[in-house]
PDB file of C-alpha atoms in Angstrom:
ATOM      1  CA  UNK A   1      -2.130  31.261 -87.505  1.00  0.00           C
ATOM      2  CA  UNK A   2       0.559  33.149 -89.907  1.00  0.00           C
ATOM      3  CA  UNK A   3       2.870  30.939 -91.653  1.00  0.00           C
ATOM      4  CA  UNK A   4       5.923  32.297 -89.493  1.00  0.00           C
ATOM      5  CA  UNK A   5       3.663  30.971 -86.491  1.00  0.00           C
ATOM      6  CA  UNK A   6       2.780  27.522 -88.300  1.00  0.00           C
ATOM      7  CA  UNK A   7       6.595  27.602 -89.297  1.00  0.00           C
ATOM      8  CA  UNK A   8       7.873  27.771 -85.628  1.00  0.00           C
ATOM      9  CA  UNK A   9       5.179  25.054 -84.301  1.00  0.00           C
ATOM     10  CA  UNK A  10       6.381  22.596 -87.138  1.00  0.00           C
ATOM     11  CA  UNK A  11       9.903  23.043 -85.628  1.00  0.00           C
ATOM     12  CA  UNK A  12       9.415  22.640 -82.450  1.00  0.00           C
ATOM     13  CA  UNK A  13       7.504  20.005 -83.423  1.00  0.00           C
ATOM     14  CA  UNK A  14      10.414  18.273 -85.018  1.00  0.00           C
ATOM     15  CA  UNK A  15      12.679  19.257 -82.409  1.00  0.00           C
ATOM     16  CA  UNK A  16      10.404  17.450 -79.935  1.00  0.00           C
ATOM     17  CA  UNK A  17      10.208  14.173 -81.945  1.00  0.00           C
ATOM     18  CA  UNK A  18      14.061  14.175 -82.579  1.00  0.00           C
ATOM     19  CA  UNK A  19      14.534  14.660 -79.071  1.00  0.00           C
ATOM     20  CA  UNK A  20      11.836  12.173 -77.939  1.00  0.00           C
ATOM     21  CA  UNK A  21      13.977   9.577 -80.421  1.00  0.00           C
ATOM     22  CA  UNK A  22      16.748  10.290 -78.714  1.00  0.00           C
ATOM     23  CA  UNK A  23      15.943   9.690 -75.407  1.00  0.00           C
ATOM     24  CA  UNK A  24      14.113   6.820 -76.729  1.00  0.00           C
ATOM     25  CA  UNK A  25      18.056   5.709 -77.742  1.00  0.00           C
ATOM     26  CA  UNK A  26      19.831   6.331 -74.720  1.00  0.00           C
ATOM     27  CA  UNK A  27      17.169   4.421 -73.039  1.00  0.00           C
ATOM     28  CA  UNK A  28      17.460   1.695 -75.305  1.00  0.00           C
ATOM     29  CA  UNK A  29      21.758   1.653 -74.956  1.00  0.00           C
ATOM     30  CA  UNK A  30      21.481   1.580 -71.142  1.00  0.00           C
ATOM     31  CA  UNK A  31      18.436  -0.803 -70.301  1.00  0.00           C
ATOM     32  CA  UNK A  32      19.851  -3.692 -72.672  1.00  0.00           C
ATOM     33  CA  UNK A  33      23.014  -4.687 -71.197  1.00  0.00           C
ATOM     34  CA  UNK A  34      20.401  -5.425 -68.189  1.00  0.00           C
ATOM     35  CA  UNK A  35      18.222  -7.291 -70.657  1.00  0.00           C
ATOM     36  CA  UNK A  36      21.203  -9.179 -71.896  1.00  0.00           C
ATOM     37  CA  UNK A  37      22.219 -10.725 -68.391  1.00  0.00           C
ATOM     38  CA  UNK A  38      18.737 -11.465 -67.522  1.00  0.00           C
ATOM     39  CA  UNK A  39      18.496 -13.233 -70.613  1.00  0.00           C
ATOM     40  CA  UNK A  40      21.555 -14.813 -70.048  1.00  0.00           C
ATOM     41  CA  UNK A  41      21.020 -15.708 -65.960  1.00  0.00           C
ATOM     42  CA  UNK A  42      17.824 -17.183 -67.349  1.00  0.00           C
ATOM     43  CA  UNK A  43      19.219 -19.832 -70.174  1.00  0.00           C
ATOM     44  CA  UNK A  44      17.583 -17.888 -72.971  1.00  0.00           C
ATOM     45  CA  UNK A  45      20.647 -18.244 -75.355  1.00  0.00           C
ATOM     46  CA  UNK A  46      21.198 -22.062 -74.555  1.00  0.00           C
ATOM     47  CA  UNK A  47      20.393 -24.297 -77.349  1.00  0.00           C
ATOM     48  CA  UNK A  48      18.113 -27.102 -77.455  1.00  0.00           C
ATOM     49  CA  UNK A  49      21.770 -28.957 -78.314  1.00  0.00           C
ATOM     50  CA  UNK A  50      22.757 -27.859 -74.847  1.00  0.00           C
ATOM     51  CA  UNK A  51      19.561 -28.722 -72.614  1.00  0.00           C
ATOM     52  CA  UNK A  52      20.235 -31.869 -74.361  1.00  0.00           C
ATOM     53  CA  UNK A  53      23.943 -32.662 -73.286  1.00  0.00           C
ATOM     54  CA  UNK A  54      22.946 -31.943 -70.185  1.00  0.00           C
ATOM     55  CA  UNK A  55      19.794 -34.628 -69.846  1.00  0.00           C
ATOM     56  CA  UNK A  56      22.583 -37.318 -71.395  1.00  0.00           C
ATOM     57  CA  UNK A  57      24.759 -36.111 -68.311  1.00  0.00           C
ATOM     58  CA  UNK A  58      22.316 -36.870 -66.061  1.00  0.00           C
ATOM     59  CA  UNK A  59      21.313 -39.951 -67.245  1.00  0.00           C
ATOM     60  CA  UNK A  60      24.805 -41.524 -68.543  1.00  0.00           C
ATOM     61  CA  UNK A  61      24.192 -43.896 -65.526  1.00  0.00           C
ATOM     62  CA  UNK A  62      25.385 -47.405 -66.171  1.00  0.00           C
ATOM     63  CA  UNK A  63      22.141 -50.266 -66.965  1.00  0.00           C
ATOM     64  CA  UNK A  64      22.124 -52.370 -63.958  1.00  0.00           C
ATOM     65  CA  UNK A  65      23.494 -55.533 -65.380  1.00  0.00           C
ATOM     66  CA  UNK A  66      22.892 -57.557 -61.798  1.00  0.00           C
ATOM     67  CA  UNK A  67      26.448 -60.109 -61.481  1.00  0.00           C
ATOM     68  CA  UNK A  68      26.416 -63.935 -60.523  1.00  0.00           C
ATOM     69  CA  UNK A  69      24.977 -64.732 -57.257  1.00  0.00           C
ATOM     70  CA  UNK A  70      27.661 -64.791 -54.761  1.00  0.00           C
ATOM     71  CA  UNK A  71      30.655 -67.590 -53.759  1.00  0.00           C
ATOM     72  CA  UNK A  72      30.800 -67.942 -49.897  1.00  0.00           C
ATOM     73  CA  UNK A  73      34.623 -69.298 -50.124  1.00  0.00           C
ATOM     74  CA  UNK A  74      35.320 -66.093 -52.314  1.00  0.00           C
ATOM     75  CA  UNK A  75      34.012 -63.802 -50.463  1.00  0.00           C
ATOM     76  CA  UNK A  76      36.858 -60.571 -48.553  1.00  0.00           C
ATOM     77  CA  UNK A  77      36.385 -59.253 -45.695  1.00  0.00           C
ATOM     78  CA  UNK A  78      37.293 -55.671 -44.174  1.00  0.00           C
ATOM     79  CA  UNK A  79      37.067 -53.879 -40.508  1.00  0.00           C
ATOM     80  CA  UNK A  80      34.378 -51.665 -40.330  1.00  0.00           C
ATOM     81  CA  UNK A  81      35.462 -50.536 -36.854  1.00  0.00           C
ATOM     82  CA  UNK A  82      35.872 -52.188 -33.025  1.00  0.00           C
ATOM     83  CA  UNK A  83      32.005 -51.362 -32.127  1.00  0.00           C
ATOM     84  CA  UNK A  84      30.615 -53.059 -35.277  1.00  0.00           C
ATOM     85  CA  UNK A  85      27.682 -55.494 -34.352  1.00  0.00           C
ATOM     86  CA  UNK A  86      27.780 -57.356 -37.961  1.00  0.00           C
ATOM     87  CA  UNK A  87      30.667 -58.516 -40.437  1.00  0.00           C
ATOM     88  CA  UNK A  88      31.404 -57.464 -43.725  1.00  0.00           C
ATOM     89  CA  UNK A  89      32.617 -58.810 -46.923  1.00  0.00           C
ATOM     90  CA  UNK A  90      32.776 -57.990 -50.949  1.00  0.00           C
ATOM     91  CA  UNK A  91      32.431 -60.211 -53.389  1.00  0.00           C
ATOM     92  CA  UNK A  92      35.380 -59.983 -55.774  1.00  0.00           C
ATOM     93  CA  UNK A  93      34.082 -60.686 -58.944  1.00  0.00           C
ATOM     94  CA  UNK A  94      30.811 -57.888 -58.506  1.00  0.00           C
ATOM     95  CA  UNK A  95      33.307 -55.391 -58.453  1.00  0.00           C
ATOM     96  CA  UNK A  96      32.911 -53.092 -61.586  1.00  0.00           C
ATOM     97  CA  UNK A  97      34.002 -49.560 -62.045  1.00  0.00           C
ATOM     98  CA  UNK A  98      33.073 -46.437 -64.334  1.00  0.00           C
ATOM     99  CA  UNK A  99      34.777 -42.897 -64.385  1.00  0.00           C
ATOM    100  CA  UNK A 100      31.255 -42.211 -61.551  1.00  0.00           C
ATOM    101  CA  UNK A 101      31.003 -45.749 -59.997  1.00  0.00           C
ATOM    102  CA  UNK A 102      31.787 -48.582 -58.339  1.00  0.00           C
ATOM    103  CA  UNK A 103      29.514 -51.189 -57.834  1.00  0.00           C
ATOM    104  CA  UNK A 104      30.045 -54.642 -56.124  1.00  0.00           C
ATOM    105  CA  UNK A 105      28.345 -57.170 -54.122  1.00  0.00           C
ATOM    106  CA  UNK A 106      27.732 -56.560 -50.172  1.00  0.00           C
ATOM    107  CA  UNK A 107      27.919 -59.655 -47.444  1.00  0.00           C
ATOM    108  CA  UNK A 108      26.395 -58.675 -44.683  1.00  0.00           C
ATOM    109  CA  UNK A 109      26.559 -61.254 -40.936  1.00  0.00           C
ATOM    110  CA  UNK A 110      25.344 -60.450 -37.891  1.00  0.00           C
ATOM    111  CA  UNK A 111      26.908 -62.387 -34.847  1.00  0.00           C
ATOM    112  CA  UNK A 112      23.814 -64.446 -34.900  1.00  0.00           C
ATOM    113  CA  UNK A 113      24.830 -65.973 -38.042  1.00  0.00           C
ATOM    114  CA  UNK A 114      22.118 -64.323 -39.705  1.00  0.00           C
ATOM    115  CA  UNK A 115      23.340 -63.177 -43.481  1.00  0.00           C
ATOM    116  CA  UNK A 116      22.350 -60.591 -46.467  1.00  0.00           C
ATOM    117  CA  UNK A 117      23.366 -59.924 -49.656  1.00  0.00           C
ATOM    118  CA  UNK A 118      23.064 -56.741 -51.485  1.00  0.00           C
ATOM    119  CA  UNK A 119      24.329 -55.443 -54.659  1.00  0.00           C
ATOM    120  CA  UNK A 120      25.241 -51.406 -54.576  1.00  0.00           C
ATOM    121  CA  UNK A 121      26.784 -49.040 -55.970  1.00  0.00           C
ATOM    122  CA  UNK A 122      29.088 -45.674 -54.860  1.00  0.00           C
ATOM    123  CA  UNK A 123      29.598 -42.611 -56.196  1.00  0.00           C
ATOM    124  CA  UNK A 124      32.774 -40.521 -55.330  1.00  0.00           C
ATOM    125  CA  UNK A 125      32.316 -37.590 -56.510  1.00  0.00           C
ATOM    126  CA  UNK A 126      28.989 -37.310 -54.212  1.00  0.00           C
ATOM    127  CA  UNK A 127      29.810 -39.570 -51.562  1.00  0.00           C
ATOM    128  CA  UNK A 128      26.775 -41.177 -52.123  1.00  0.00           C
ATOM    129  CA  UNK A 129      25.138 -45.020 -52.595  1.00  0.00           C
ATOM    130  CA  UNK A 130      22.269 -46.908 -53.708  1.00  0.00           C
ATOM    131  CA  UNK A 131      21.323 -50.600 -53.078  1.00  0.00           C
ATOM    132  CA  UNK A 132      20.067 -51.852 -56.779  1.00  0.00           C
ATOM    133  CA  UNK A 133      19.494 -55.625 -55.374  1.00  0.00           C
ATOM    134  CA  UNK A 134      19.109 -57.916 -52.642  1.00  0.00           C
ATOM    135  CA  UNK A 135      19.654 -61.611 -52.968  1.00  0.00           C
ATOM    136  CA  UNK A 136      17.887 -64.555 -51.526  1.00  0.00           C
ATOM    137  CA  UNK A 137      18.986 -67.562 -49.967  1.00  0.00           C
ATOM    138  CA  UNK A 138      17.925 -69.932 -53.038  1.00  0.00           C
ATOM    139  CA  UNK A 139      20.718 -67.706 -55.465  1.00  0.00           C
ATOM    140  CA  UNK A 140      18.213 -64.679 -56.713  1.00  0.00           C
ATOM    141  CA  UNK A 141      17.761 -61.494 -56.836  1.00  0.00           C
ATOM    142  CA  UNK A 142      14.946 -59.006 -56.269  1.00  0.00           C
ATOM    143  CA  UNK A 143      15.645 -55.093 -57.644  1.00  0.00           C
ATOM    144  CA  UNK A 144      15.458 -52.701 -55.193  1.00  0.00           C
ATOM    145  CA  UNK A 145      12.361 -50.637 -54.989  1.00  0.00           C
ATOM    146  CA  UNK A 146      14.302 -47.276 -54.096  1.00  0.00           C
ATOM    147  CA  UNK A 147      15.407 -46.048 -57.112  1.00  0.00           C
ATOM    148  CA  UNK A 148      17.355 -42.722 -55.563  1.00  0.00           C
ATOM    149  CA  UNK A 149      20.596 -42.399 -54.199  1.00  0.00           C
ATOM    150  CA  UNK A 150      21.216 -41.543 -50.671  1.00  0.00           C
ATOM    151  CA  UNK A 151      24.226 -39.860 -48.708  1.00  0.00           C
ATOM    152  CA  UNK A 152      26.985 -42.077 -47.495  1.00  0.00           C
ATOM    153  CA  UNK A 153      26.722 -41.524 -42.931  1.00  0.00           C
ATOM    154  CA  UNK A 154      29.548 -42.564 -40.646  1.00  0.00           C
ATOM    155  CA  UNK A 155      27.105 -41.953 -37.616  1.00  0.00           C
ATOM    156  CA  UNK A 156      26.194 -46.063 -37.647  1.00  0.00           C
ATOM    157  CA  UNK A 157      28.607 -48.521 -36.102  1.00  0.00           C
ATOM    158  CA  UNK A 158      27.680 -50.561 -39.431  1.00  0.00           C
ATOM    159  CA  UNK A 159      29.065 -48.282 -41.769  1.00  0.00           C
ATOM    160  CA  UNK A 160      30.012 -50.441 -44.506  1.00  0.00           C
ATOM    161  CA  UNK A 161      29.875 -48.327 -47.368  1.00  0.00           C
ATOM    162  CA  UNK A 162      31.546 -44.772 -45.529  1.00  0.00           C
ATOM    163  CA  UNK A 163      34.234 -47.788 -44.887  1.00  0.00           C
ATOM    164  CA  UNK A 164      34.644 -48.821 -48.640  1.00  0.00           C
ATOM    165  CA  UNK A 165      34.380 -45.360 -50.244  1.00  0.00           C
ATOM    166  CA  UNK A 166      36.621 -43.708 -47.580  1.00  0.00           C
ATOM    167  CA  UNK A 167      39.343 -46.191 -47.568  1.00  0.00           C
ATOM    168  CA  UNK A 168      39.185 -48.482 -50.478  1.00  0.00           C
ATOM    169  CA  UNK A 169      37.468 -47.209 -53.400  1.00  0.00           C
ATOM    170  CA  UNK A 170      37.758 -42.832 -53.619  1.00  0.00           C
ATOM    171  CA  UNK A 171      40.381 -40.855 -53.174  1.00  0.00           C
ATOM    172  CA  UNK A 172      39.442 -36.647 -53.170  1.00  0.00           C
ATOM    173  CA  UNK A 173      35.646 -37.147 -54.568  1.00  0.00           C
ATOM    174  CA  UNK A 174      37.337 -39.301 -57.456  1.00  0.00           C
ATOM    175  CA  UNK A 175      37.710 -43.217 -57.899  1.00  0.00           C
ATOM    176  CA  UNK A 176      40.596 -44.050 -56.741  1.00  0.00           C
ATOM    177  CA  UNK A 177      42.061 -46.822 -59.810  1.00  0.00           C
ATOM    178  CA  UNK A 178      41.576 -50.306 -61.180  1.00  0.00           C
ATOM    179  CA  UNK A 179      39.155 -53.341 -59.534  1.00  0.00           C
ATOM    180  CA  UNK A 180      42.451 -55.060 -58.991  1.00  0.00           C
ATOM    181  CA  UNK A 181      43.753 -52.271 -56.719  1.00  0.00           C
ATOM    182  CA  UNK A 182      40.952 -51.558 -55.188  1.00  0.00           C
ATOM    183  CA  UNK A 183      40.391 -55.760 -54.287  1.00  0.00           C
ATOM    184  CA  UNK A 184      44.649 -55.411 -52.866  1.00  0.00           C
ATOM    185  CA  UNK A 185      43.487 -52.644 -50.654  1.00  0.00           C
ATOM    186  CA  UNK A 186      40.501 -54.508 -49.281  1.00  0.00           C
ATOM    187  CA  UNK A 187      42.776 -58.092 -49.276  1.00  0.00           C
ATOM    188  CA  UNK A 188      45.922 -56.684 -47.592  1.00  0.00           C
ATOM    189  CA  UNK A 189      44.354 -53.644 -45.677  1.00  0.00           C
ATOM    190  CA  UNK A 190      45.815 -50.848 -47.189  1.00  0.00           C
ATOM    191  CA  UNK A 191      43.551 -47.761 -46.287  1.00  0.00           C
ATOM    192  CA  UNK A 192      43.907 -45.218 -48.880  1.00  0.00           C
ATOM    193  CA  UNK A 193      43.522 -42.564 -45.866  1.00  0.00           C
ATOM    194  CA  UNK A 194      46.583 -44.594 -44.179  1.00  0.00           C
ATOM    195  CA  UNK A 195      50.030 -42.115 -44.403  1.00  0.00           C
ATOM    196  CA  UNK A 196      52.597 -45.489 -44.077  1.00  0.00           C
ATOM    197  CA  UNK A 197      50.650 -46.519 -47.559  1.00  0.00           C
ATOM    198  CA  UNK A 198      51.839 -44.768 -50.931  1.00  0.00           C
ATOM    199  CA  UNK A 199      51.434 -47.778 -53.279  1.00  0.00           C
ATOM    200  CA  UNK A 200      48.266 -48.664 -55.522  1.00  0.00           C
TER     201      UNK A 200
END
């Protein structure tokens, strides 16, 4: 091969590899903005910092601190409805309430005479509840072995909690005030989902 020949193959050579490069470039430019959103869809860029705010999110739920056993002569009742086949009553001094939760003392009777206690809690923003205790007639409790939280039905004629979330306790998936106002609603009936009622 003459050196004009050797020459020409070296620059075509070069011309290839620059070429190759540059497609290699543009390539490189348009497949990374997909690269980026994948990465981004995925959590690849979240911190460790991050993935742990959001574990202390999820498990910011309040200790269950279980309250005193409770007083017959304190106890308030509310309507559940006219087809209910048991009464129901809170007792006032259960009732405690966080910025996710209320949680207060159920009295259950059925028109047998026949009586339960359990201690619960609601969420609002979930419309959801969870029993955490049942008492005993001898002034105990026993924790509750299911440990999830379940969705709040109206479909029972016993609807207790759909009752107290609805009307006493949340107002638009938030709580809805103070203990005291939420013990006035339940003392002087004063359904939150009741248009003649703008106070507390």
């Amino acid at each position: 091969m003459g050196k004009s020949s050797l020459a020409e193959s070296w620059q075509d050579s070069g011309k290839q590899r620059r070429a190759f490069h540059f497609a290699k470039q543009v390539a490189m430019i348009l497949f990374l903005p997909v690269v980026l959103a994948n990465a981004h869809a995925k959590g690849f860029f979240d911190s460790e910092e991050d993935d742990s705010e959001d574990k202390n999110k999820v498990s910011q739920e309040m200790p269950v601190l279980l309250p005193a056993f409770p007083v017959k002569d304190n106890a308030l009742p509310f309507p559940v409805g006219p087809v209910a086949t048991q009464s129901f009553a809170i007792d006032p001094g259960s009732l405690t309430v966080s910025p996710d939760e209320i949680r207060f003392t159920l009295l259950t009777t059925s028109k047998s005479g026949a009586k339960n206690i359990s201690y619960e809690g609601i969420r609002c923003s979930t419309f959801q509840m969870k029993r955490y205790a049942f008492g005993h007639g001898n002034g105990t409790w026993s924790l509750s072995r299911e440990s999830a939280w379940a969705p709040i039905t109206f479909l029972s004629a016993n609807r207790p909690e759909a009752v107290l979330a609805q009307d006493y306790f949340c107002l638009e998936g938030t709580v809805a005030g103070k203990p005291e106002q939420m013990l006035d609603r339940i003392r002087y009936n004063r359904s939150l989902q009741s248009e003649k009622y703008k106070g507390n």
